[in-house]
Short mmCIF file of C-alpha atoms in Angstrom, two decimals:
data_model
loop_
_atom_site.label_atom_id
_atom_site.label_comp_id
_atom_site.label_asym_id
_atom_site.label_seq_id
_atom_site.Cartn_x
_atom_site.Cartn_y
_atom_site.Cartn_z
CA PHE A 1 14.40 -24.74 81.87
CA ASP A 2 11.47 -25.35 84.18
CA HIS A 3 10.76 -28.68 85.84
CA ALA A 4 10.01 -31.39 83.29
CA ASP A 5 6.48 -31.93 84.63
CA ARG A 6 5.63 -28.26 84.04
CA LEU A 7 6.91 -28.07 80.47
CA PHE A 8 4.60 -28.12 77.44
CA ALA A 9 5.04 -31.72 76.27
CA SER A 10 1.71 -32.91 74.86
CA LEU A 11 -1.19 -31.16 73.16
CA GLU A 12 -3.68 -33.75 74.40
CA GLU A 13 -2.54 -33.38 78.02
CA ALA A 14 -2.55 -29.56 77.81
CA TRP A 15 -6.06 -29.57 76.35
CA HIS A 16 -7.34 -31.97 79.00
CA SER A 17 -5.82 -29.88 81.79
CA CYS A 18 -7.27 -26.61 80.48
CA THR A 19 -10.76 -28.05 80.06
CA THR A 20 -10.96 -29.88 83.40
CA SER A 21 -8.93 -27.80 85.87
CA LEU A 22 -9.99 -24.36 87.09
CA ALA A 23 -6.37 -23.63 88.00
CA ASP A 24 -5.05 -24.10 84.46
CA VAL A 25 -5.87 -21.12 82.25
CA LYS A 26 -4.11 -20.94 78.87
CA GLU A 27 -4.57 -19.37 75.46
CA LEU A 28 -2.89 -20.33 72.21
CA VAL A 29 0.10 -18.20 71.35
CA PRO A 30 0.38 -16.95 67.72
CA GLU A 31 3.07 -19.56 67.00
CA PHE A 32 0.35 -22.22 66.96
CA PHE A 33 -0.75 -20.82 63.60
CA TYR A 34 2.51 -20.17 61.78
CA LEU A 35 5.62 -21.69 63.40
CA PRO A 36 5.98 -25.51 63.47
CA ASP A 37 9.53 -25.18 64.85
CA PHE A 38 8.31 -24.48 68.39
CA LEU A 39 6.78 -27.97 68.53
CA ARG A 40 10.12 -29.67 67.78
CA ASN A 41 13.22 -30.00 69.91
CA ASP A 42 15.53 -29.69 66.90
CA GLY A 43 18.39 -28.54 69.11
CA GLY A 44 18.31 -31.78 71.11
CA PHE A 45 18.11 -29.93 74.44
CA GLU A 46 17.99 -32.01 77.60
CA LEU A 47 14.55 -31.05 78.93
CA GLY A 48 14.40 -33.67 81.65
CA VAL A 49 12.31 -36.68 82.61
CA ARG A 50 8.80 -36.41 84.08
CA GLN A 51 7.48 -38.29 87.08
CA ASP A 52 5.80 -40.79 84.74
CA HIS A 53 9.32 -41.60 83.43
CA LYS A 54 8.64 -39.99 80.04
CA ARG A 55 11.47 -37.92 78.60
CA VAL A 56 10.46 -34.47 77.36
CA GLY A 57 11.43 -33.76 73.73
CA ASP A 58 9.21 -32.96 70.74
CA VAL A 59 5.66 -32.00 71.67
CA VAL A 60 3.35 -34.99 71.32
CA LEU A 61 0.83 -34.16 68.60
CA PRO A 62 -2.73 -35.41 68.00
CA MET A 63 -3.06 -38.58 65.98
CA TRP A 64 -4.57 -36.70 63.03
CA ALA A 65 -1.41 -34.65 62.52
CA ARG A 66 1.31 -36.31 60.43
CA SER A 67 3.97 -33.84 61.54
CA ALA A 68 4.45 -30.48 63.20
CA ASP A 69 4.17 -28.81 59.78
CA ASP A 70 0.91 -30.63 59.09
CA PHE A 71 -0.47 -29.68 62.51
CA ILE A 72 0.27 -25.98 61.95
CA ALA A 73 -1.21 -26.17 58.45
CA GLN A 74 -4.45 -27.76 59.73
CA HIS A 75 -4.61 -25.24 62.56
CA ARG A 76 -4.10 -22.38 60.15
CA ARG A 77 -6.81 -23.70 57.83
CA ALA A 78 -9.23 -23.84 60.77
CA LEU A 79 -8.32 -20.29 61.77
CA GLU A 80 -8.93 -19.04 58.22
CA SER A 81 -12.20 -20.98 57.83
CA GLU A 82 -15.52 -19.28 57.33
CA HIS A 83 -16.82 -20.82 60.60
CA VAL A 84 -14.15 -19.02 62.63
CA SER A 85 -14.64 -15.79 60.67
CA SER A 86 -18.37 -15.82 61.38
CA HIS A 87 -17.80 -16.36 65.14
CA LEU A 88 -14.69 -14.21 65.65
CA HIS A 89 -16.70 -11.34 67.11
CA LEU A 90 -17.76 -13.56 70.03
CA TRP A 91 -14.10 -14.13 70.94
CA VAL A 92 -13.44 -10.38 70.70
CA ASP A 93 -16.32 -9.76 73.14
CA LEU A 94 -14.79 -12.17 75.67
CA ILE A 95 -11.20 -10.99 75.50
CA PHE A 96 -11.41 -7.28 74.66
CA GLY A 97 -15.06 -6.34 74.66
CA ALA A 98 -18.41 -6.18 76.39
CA LYS A 99 -18.18 -9.62 78.04
CA GLN A 100 -14.79 -9.05 79.63
CA ARG A 101 -16.16 -7.46 82.82
CA GLY A 102 -19.38 -6.98 84.72
CA PRO A 103 -22.58 -9.03 84.67
CA ALA A 104 -22.07 -9.97 81.00
CA ALA A 105 -18.72 -11.56 81.91
CA ALA A 106 -20.29 -13.49 84.78
CA GLY A 107 -23.06 -14.72 82.52
CA ALA A 108 -20.46 -15.95 80.01
CA LEU A 109 -18.38 -17.68 82.77
CA ASN A 110 -15.54 -15.29 81.89
CA VAL A 111 -14.49 -14.04 85.33
CA PHE A 112 -10.88 -14.26 86.55
CA PHE A 113 -8.96 -13.37 89.70
CA TYR A 114 -9.35 -9.67 90.45
CA LEU A 115 -5.60 -8.91 90.29
CA THR A 116 -5.50 -9.87 86.60
CA TYR A 117 -7.69 -6.90 85.61
CA GLU A 118 -6.25 -3.52 84.67
CA GLY A 119 -6.76 -0.78 87.22
CA THR A 120 -8.08 -2.95 90.08
CA VAL A 121 -5.18 -2.19 92.41
CA ASP A 122 -2.96 0.88 92.83
CA LEU A 123 0.50 -0.41 93.69
CA SER A 124 1.85 3.08 94.32
CA GLY A 125 -0.71 3.59 97.06
CA LEU A 126 0.39 0.58 99.12
CA SER A 127 2.34 1.55 102.23
CA SER A 128 3.91 -1.87 102.77
CA ALA A 129 6.88 -2.58 100.49
CA GLU A 130 6.52 -6.28 101.21
CA GLY A 131 2.84 -6.29 100.25
CA ARG A 132 3.62 -4.36 97.07
CA ARG A 133 6.26 -6.90 96.06
CA ALA A 134 3.85 -9.76 96.71
CA LEU A 135 1.17 -8.22 94.52
CA GLN A 136 3.70 -7.49 91.77
CA ALA A 137 4.86 -11.10 91.82
CA GLN A 138 1.24 -12.28 91.63
CA ILE A 139 0.53 -10.05 88.62
CA GLU A 140 3.77 -10.85 86.80
CA ASN A 141 3.66 -14.61 87.25
CA PHE A 142 -0.04 -15.43 86.91
CA GLY A 143 -0.99 -13.29 83.92
CA GLN A 144 -3.02 -10.23 83.13
CA THR A 145 -6.32 -9.67 81.38
CA PRO A 146 -5.96 -7.37 78.32
CA PRO A 147 -7.34 -3.83 78.55
CA GLN A 148 -11.03 -3.57 77.72
CA LEU A 149 -11.27 -1.94 74.28
CA PHE A 150 -15.02 -2.18 73.57
CA THR A 151 -18.05 -1.78 75.83
CA SER A 152 -20.67 -2.79 73.26
CA PRO A 153 -20.92 -6.08 71.34
CA HIS A 154 -18.51 -6.28 68.44
CA PRO A 155 -20.14 -6.51 65.00
CA ARG A 156 -19.99 -9.76 63.09
CA ARG A 157 -17.57 -10.01 60.20
CA ARG A 158 -19.14 -9.79 56.76
CA PRO A 159 -19.28 -13.07 54.85
CA ALA A 160 -16.58 -13.90 52.33
CA PRO A 161 -17.20 -12.69 48.79
CA PRO A 162 -18.07 -15.34 46.21
CA PRO A 163 -15.14 -16.78 44.23
CA PRO A 164 -14.39 -15.41 40.75
CA PRO A 165 -16.72 -16.88 38.13
CA LEU A 166 -13.85 -18.76 36.47
CA GLY A 167 -12.57 -20.22 39.71
CA ALA A 168 -15.43 -22.51 40.66
CA TRP A 169 -13.70 -25.74 39.69
CA PRO A 170 -13.68 -28.94 41.73
CA ILE A 171 -10.36 -30.02 43.18
CA CYS A 172 -8.68 -32.92 41.39
CA ASP A 173 -11.20 -33.04 38.56
CA PRO A 174 -9.52 -35.37 36.04
CA THR A 175 -11.20 -33.65 33.08
CA PRO A 176 -8.66 -31.28 31.49
CA VAL A 177 -9.75 -27.67 31.64
CA ARG A 178 -9.49 -25.99 28.26
CA PRO A 179 -8.38 -22.38 27.82
CA VAL A 180 -11.18 -19.84 27.74
CA GLY A 181 -9.23 -17.52 25.46
CA ALA A 182 -6.25 -17.64 23.11
CA LEU A 183 -4.19 -14.98 21.36
CA ARG A 184 -1.31 -15.12 18.89
CA VAL A 185 1.28 -12.38 19.48
CA PRO A 186 3.89 -11.03 17.03
CA SER A 187 6.97 -12.25 18.93
CA VAL A 188 7.93 -14.82 21.56
CA PRO A 189 6.91 -13.53 25.02
CA ALA A 190 9.52 -12.99 27.73
CA ALA A 191 7.41 -11.70 30.64
CA LEU A 192 3.74 -11.33 31.57
CA HIS A 193 1.87 -9.30 34.13
CA SER A 194 -1.82 -9.98 34.68
CA GLY A 195 -4.18 -7.36 36.05
CA GLY A 196 -7.35 -8.14 37.93
CA ASP A 197 -9.46 -7.22 34.89
CA ASP A 198 -9.18 -8.20 31.24
CA SER A 199 -5.89 -6.38 30.67
CA PHE A 200 -2.35 -7.67 30.79
CA LEU A 201 1.18 -6.54 29.97
CA LEU A 202 3.54 -8.49 27.74
CA LEU A 203 7.23 -7.97 27.03
CA ASP A 204 8.54 -9.92 24.07
CA MET A 205 12.00 -11.00 22.94
CA GLU A 206 12.19 -7.99 20.63
CA ARG A 207 12.06 -5.75 23.73
CA GLN A 208 8.59 -4.50 22.82
CA LEU A 209 6.28 -3.84 25.77
CA THR A 210 2.57 -4.07 24.94
CA LEU A 211 -0.61 -3.55 26.93
CA TYR A 212 -3.51 -5.78 25.84
CA ARG A 213 -7.08 -4.81 26.77
CA GLY A 214 -10.26 -6.77 26.42
CA PRO A 215 -10.94 -10.51 26.41
CA VAL A 216 -7.96 -12.65 25.45
CA GLY A 217 -8.53 -13.45 21.80
CA GLU A 218 -8.31 -11.95 18.35
CA GLY A 219 -10.41 -9.01 19.50
CA ALA A 220 -7.93 -7.90 22.15
CA ARG A 221 -6.73 -4.30 21.71
CA ALA A 222 -2.94 -3.89 21.74
CA SER A 223 -1.16 -0.66 22.69
CA ALA A 224 2.63 -0.40 22.42
CA ILE A 225 4.34 1.18 25.44
CA GLY A 226 7.69 2.95 25.19
CA ASP A 227 10.38 2.86 22.55
CA VAL A 228 12.01 -0.45 21.66
CA ALA A 229 15.30 1.30 20.88
CA ALA A 230 15.52 2.69 24.43
CA LEU A 231 16.49 -0.71 25.83
CA PRO A 232 19.88 -2.18 24.87
CA ALA A 233 19.79 -5.40 22.87
CA PHE A 234 19.70 -8.68 24.76
CA ALA A 235 22.92 -10.66 24.98
CA PRO A 236 23.10 -14.17 23.51
CA GLY A 237 23.07 -17.16 25.84
CA VAL A 238 20.95 -15.50 28.53
CA THR A 239 17.56 -16.87 29.60
CA ILE A 240 15.60 -13.67 29.06
CA ALA A 241 12.54 -14.84 31.00
CA ARG A 242 14.66 -14.80 34.18
CA ALA A 243 16.40 -11.53 33.29
CA VAL A 244 13.24 -9.41 33.05
CA CYS A 245 10.49 -8.74 35.57
CA LEU A 246 7.18 -6.87 35.49
CA ALA A 247 5.52 -5.67 38.71
CA ALA A 248 2.79 -3.22 39.67
CA THR A 249 2.41 -1.44 42.99
CA ASP A 250 -1.40 -1.65 42.93
CA GLY A 251 -1.70 -5.01 41.19
CA GLN A 252 -2.92 -3.30 38.02
CA PRO A 253 -0.97 -2.57 34.84
CA SER A 254 -1.78 1.12 35.31
CA LYS A 255 1.22 1.48 37.65
CA ALA A 256 3.55 -1.19 36.39
CA TRP A 257 7.34 -1.15 36.17
CA LEU A 258 9.80 -3.15 34.11
CA ALA A 259 13.19 -4.20 35.44
CA SER A 260 15.33 -5.72 32.72
CA GLY A 261 18.75 -7.31 32.55
CA GLY A 262 20.34 -9.63 30.05
CA HIS A 263 21.57 -6.66 27.99
CA TRP A 264 24.83 -6.89 26.06
CA ASP A 265 26.38 -3.99 28.02
CA GLY A 266 25.77 -5.59 31.45
CA SER A 267 23.34 -2.86 32.50
CA LEU A 268 20.20 -3.06 34.64
CA CYS A 269 17.38 -0.97 33.17
CA LEU A 270 14.34 0.32 35.05
CA SER A 271 11.46 1.53 32.88
CA THR A 272 7.88 2.62 33.40
CA ALA A 273 5.47 0.09 31.94
CA HIS A 274 2.41 2.33 31.85
CA GLY A 275 1.30 5.43 30.03
CA GLY A 276 3.90 6.42 27.48
CA GLY A 277 6.51 4.19 29.10
CA GLY A 278 10.16 5.19 28.99
CA LEU A 279 13.54 4.23 30.39
CA ARG A 280 14.05 5.85 33.81
CA LEU A 281 17.39 4.44 34.93
CA ARG A 282 20.21 2.57 33.28
CA LEU A 283 22.52 1.19 35.95
CA ALA A 284 25.89 -0.26 34.97
CA VAL A 285 27.27 -1.65 38.21
CA HIS A 286 27.75 -5.38 37.57
CA SER A 287 31.02 -6.32 35.88
CA GLU A 288 29.30 -9.03 33.79
CA THR A 289 25.91 -9.60 32.15
CA VAL A 290 22.85 -9.42 34.42
CA THR A 291 21.27 -12.88 34.33
CA CYS A 292 18.25 -12.44 36.62
CA VAL A 293 16.10 -9.69 38.10
CA ALA A 294 13.37 -9.58 40.77
CA LEU A 295 11.05 -6.81 41.93
CA SER A 296 9.22 -6.75 45.25
CA ARG A 297 5.45 -6.42 45.00
CA CYS A 298 5.63 -3.00 46.64
CA ALA A 299 8.16 -1.92 43.95
CA ARG A 300 10.57 -0.75 46.64
CA TYR A 301 13.27 -3.41 46.29
CA VAL A 302 15.06 -4.45 43.11
CA LEU A 303 17.41 -7.42 43.11
CA SER A 304 19.77 -8.29 40.27
CA GLY A 305 22.13 -11.25 39.80
CA SER A 306 25.00 -11.56 37.38
CA LEU A 307 27.61 -13.80 35.80
CA ASP A 308 30.10 -12.06 38.14
CA ALA A 309 28.78 -14.31 40.99
CA THR A 310 27.27 -11.40 42.93
CA ALA A 311 23.81 -9.98 43.47
CA LEU A 312 22.96 -6.33 44.06
CA LEU A 313 20.06 -5.19 46.24
CA TRP A 314 18.57 -1.77 45.55
CA ASP A 315 16.28 -0.02 48.05
CA PHE A 316 14.30 2.86 46.54
CA GLY A 317 12.65 3.86 49.81
CA ARG A 318 9.00 4.14 50.69
CA ALA A 319 8.11 5.81 47.41
CA GLY A 320 9.51 2.81 45.54
CA LEU A 321 10.27 3.06 41.86
CA ALA A 322 7.61 5.76 41.53
CA GLY A 323 10.08 8.06 43.28
CA LEU A 324 12.33 7.94 40.22
CA ALA A 325 9.92 10.27 38.44
CA ALA A 326 9.83 12.75 41.34
CA PRO A 327 11.76 16.03 41.09
CA GLY A 328 15.21 15.77 42.62
CA ALA A 329 15.41 11.99 42.28
CA GLU A 330 18.96 10.63 42.39
CA ALA A 331 20.34 10.23 38.89
CA SER A 332 22.78 7.42 39.68
CA PRO A 333 21.70 5.56 42.81
CA ARG A 334 24.04 3.00 44.32
CA PRO A 335 22.98 -0.46 45.51
CA SER A 336 22.25 -0.67 49.20
CA HIS A 337 23.98 -4.07 49.53
CA VAL A 338 26.31 -6.29 47.53
CA LEU A 339 25.38 -9.93 48.22
CA ARG A 340 28.31 -12.32 47.96
CA GLY A 341 29.07 -15.92 48.85
CA HIS A 342 28.51 -17.79 45.59
CA GLY A 343 31.05 -19.93 43.80
CA GLY A 344 29.43 -19.66 40.37
CA ASP A 345 27.20 -17.58 38.12
CA VAL A 346 24.07 -16.26 39.82
CA LEU A 347 21.16 -17.76 37.87
CA CYS A 348 18.04 -16.66 39.74
CA VAL A 349 16.89 -14.31 42.48
CA ALA A 350 13.72 -13.62 44.48
CA VAL A 351 12.70 -10.92 46.94
CA SER A 352 9.90 -10.75 49.52
CA SER A 353 9.07 -7.46 51.22
CA VAL A 354 6.64 -9.38 53.48
CA LEU A 355 9.35 -11.68 54.88
CA ARG A 356 11.99 -8.93 54.61
CA VAL A 357 14.38 -11.35 52.94
CA CYS A 358 15.73 -12.09 49.48
CA ALA A 359 17.10 -15.28 47.93
CA VAL A 360 20.01 -15.68 45.53
CA ALA A 361 20.77 -19.02 43.81
CA SER A 362 23.70 -19.95 41.60
CA ARG A 363 25.21 -22.50 39.28
CA ASP A 364 27.11 -24.14 42.15
CA GLY A 365 23.84 -25.58 43.52
CA HIS A 366 23.54 -23.24 46.52
CA ALA A 367 20.85 -20.71 47.40
CA CYS A 368 21.48 -18.09 50.07
CA LEU A 369 18.97 -16.10 52.09
CA TYR A 370 19.80 -12.47 52.96
CA LEU A 371 18.07 -9.86 55.10
CA LEU A 372 16.79 -6.80 53.25
CA ARG A 373 17.67 -4.59 56.19
CA ASP A 374 21.43 -5.09 56.29
CA GLY A 375 22.24 -7.59 53.53
CA ARG A 376 23.41 -10.16 56.05
CA ARG A 377 23.38 -13.80 54.93
CA VAL A 378 21.29 -15.84 57.35
CA ARG A 379 20.78 -19.20 55.65
CA THR A 380 22.22 -21.38 52.90
CA PHE A 381 20.23 -24.06 51.07
CA THR A 382 21.90 -26.76 49.02
CA SER A 383 20.25 -28.56 46.14
CA PRO A 384 20.02 -32.26 47.08
CA ASP A 385 20.86 -33.09 43.47
CA ALA A 386 24.07 -30.99 43.51
CA THR A 387 22.88 -29.41 40.24
CA PRO A 388 22.55 -25.73 39.25
CA ILE A 389 19.52 -23.96 40.67
CA ASP A 390 17.84 -22.05 37.87
CA ALA A 391 14.61 -20.93 39.57
CA VAL A 392 13.81 -19.82 43.11
CA LEU A 393 10.55 -18.63 44.68
CA LEU A 394 9.89 -17.06 48.08
CA SER A 395 6.46 -17.74 49.51
CA ASP A 396 5.09 -15.21 51.98
CA ALA A 397 4.01 -18.26 53.98
CA GLY A 398 7.68 -18.69 54.97
CA TYR A 399 8.97 -21.18 52.41
CA VAL A 400 11.67 -21.30 49.73
CA LEU A 401 11.16 -23.29 46.52
CA LEU A 402 14.16 -24.34 44.44
CA SER A 403 14.00 -25.73 40.92
CA SER A 404 16.71 -27.53 38.97
CA SER A 405 15.93 -28.15 35.31
CA ALA A 406 19.04 -30.35 34.95
CA ALA A 407 17.59 -32.79 37.49
CA THR A 408 13.94 -31.97 36.61
CA ALA A 409 13.42 -31.63 40.37
CA LEU A 410 11.69 -29.27 42.80
CA HIS A 411 12.58 -28.84 46.47
CA LEU A 412 10.56 -26.96 49.09
CA PHE A 413 12.38 -25.72 52.21
CA ALA A 414 11.20 -23.90 55.30
CA LEU A 415 13.03 -20.67 56.05
CA ASN A 416 14.92 -22.42 58.83
CA GLY A 417 16.52 -24.76 56.29
CA GLN A 418 14.39 -27.86 56.83
CA ARG A 419 13.40 -29.63 53.61
CA VAL A 420 9.62 -30.12 53.43
CA TRP A 421 9.36 -32.12 50.20
CA SER A 422 11.10 -32.96 46.94
CA ALA A 423 9.54 -33.94 43.62
CA ARG A 424 10.73 -35.04 40.21
CA LEU A 425 8.90 -34.27 36.99
CA ASP A 426 8.78 -35.87 33.57
CA GLY A 427 9.66 -32.58 31.87
CA GLY A 428 11.88 -29.63 32.66
CA VAL A 429 10.34 -26.72 34.60
CA SER A 430 10.54 -23.61 32.44
CA CYS A 431 8.70 -21.20 34.76
CA LEU A 432 7.18 -21.03 38.23
CA SER A 433 4.63 -18.80 39.92
CA LEU A 434 2.56 -18.63 43.10
CA SER A 435 -1.09 -17.76 43.43
CA PRO A 436 -1.91 -14.34 44.98
CA CYS A 437 -2.46 -15.99 48.38
CA HIS A 438 0.80 -17.95 48.02
CA ASN A 439 -0.83 -21.30 48.78
CA ALA A 440 -0.94 -22.70 45.24
CA LEU A 441 2.05 -23.40 42.98
CA LEU A 442 1.83 -23.06 39.20
CA LEU A 443 4.37 -24.87 37.03
CA GLY A 444 5.01 -24.39 33.32
CA LEU A 445 6.92 -27.23 31.64
CA ASP A 446 8.90 -27.37 28.42
CA THR A 447 6.53 -30.15 27.32
CA GLY A 448 3.68 -27.60 27.20
CA ASP A 449 2.01 -28.93 30.35
CA VAL A 450 0.78 -26.60 33.10
CA LEU A 451 0.51 -28.04 36.62
CA ALA A 452 -1.26 -26.58 39.66
CA TRP A 453 -0.34 -27.95 43.09
CA ALA A 454 -1.09 -27.07 46.67
CA LEU A 455 2.23 -25.65 47.86
CA PHE A 456 2.30 -27.46 51.18
CA ASP A 457 1.57 -31.06 50.18
CA ARG A 458 1.64 -31.06 46.33
CA THR A 459 -2.03 -31.98 46.03
CA PRO A 460 -3.10 -31.59 42.36
CA LEU A 461 -5.68 -28.81 42.20
CA ILE A 462 -6.79 -28.80 38.59
CA THR A 463 -5.87 -30.48 35.31
CA TYR A 464 -5.13 -28.07 32.48
CA GLU A 465 -5.16 -28.94 28.82
CA ALA A 466 -1.60 -28.84 27.48
CA CYS A 467 -0.39 -25.78 25.61
CA PRO A 468 0.57 -25.95 21.90
CA GLY A 469 4.25 -25.42 22.73
CA PRO A 470 6.80 -25.12 25.54
CA VAL A 471 5.72 -22.71 28.27
CA VAL A 472 8.03 -19.68 28.59
CA CYS A 473 6.23 -17.58 31.22
CA LEU A 474 2.96 -17.38 33.11
CA ALA A 475 1.05 -14.98 35.34
CA VAL A 476 -1.77 -15.73 37.75
CA SER A 477 -4.33 -13.44 39.36
CA GLU A 478 -7.50 -13.97 41.36
CA ALA A 479 -9.51 -14.02 38.13
CA HIS A 480 -7.43 -16.01 35.65
CA LEU A 481 -4.18 -17.71 34.68
CA LEU A 482 -2.23 -16.49 31.65
CA VAL A 483 0.26 -18.80 29.97
CA ALA A 484 2.65 -17.81 27.18
CA THR A 485 4.46 -20.28 24.93
CA SER A 486 7.46 -20.28 22.63
CA THR A 487 5.01 -20.67 19.72
CA ARG A 488 3.82 -17.07 20.37
CA HIS A 489 0.52 -18.11 21.97
CA VAL A 490 -1.00 -16.50 25.05
CA LEU A 491 -3.66 -18.71 26.63
CA LYS A 492 -6.16 -17.79 29.32
CA TYR A 493 -7.22 -20.47 31.82
CA PRO A 494 -9.33 -20.42 34.98
CA PRO A 495 -7.19 -19.99 38.13
CA PRO A 496 -6.61 -23.00 40.39
CA PRO A 497 -9.15 -23.45 43.22
CA GLN A 498 -7.72 -22.31 46.54
CA ALA A 499 -10.56 -22.44 49.04
CA GLY A 500 -9.64 -24.60 52.03
CA LEU A 501 -6.03 -25.22 51.00
CA LEU A 502 -3.49 -25.92 53.71
CA THR A 503 -1.37 -22.81 54.18
CA PRO A 504 1.43 -23.29 56.69
CA GLY A 505 3.71 -20.46 57.69
CA LEU A 506 3.45 -16.77 58.31
CA VAL A 507 0.10 -15.00 58.22
CA VAL A 508 -0.34 -13.12 54.94
CA ALA A 509 -2.46 -10.00 55.03
CA ARG A 510 -5.87 -10.51 53.47
CA PRO A 511 -8.00 -7.75 51.91
CA PRO A 512 -10.80 -6.49 54.17
CA ARG A 513 -14.26 -7.81 53.59
#
């Protein structure tokens, strides 16, 4: 390590030095917006003692930050704010654009030492080896200005679009929000997929897949997809809501797929959930019943867990599940990885193509994190309650959420294994979901209640009117929240408000404006 006095030890001191000393030029590294770990000395390294007799350890944070996680979350919220978006083009001009060099740079007080600029010195043309080494050391140790990419002012970013008409609800309004639509379906729902418009897919316990179009209500048009008899019957004793999964590559039901387990023969079935539907693959690889299934949002990865204490990861390549319909598609693909390490039945799985990881949780109270690339186990999480984990979520923000219905508890962990928070509820959690931006958590309870929290700090976002029965599954989109109950009701609610929420963790791609 460097000398203790030169190490990054305090944000206040670093800010004061940068803003008062011409010799101290720094820019924030990307980790300031997604990685709280770099602010903590979790390894307990001996970083030395400074001349003021202060020992260097965790970075000293501003008084307004409760922790490193809170600091990163606040920083990230500022970066994603409309104020920064509306002024981002000015920063681009300074670093990469028209104000990087020349009179415009001088007018903006944006001039640096000449050796930091690209192309100002030709090292190969220097005759003195000693002079060349000195210049190289200067360039390597004192930084370089990025290449100039633009010579004209960068255009301003377009303003953010207005929120969906149903989403303009005040945070923490105590008045319960009533459903804006309700529908009674023929059988108990098992899985939902909500499109961005007024259509949604529903798979029921009778294995019937149905596409509903139009406003949620008695006027909704129902179209059956596929043949019920094509899927094997569900086995008794399996929680079907965890054993089936609907996903769409474009976010719309028009290109949706169904992955289903829980069948009596132990098979994993992959079916098209659009058009005429149809069973595409029936994979019998697990030695016991498939208890849980997950699909990545890109429909490339399929993850299945079983009573045989293993999970199987399937990689269908860049074409994803759509490649199954292509000529020459493999008739009996093999799993890319067998994920082991559990001492009990695998109860739930999750996969994130953004993080390139998947999570497998079991009855023994452990959840393991594996890499999609090689199937290597990189982390193990243990339920603090030592109870079976029956639901797991992976947030693209870099967090793992575990749920234990036996203890009516939720636990949020960072990917590095650090527990962020734990919470206990009055009722058992029957289903979980994340908002499209992965910063809001939706909970369906067996009491019929639906809760909406900010993922990072559990701030209540909206109060929903309770459902007429236990919640069995839910689906959330930018436009609405769909909730299905064991009483065969499908209810449509406004989505939780998300503007300005704290979102710690990895940067999630946002649609262009």
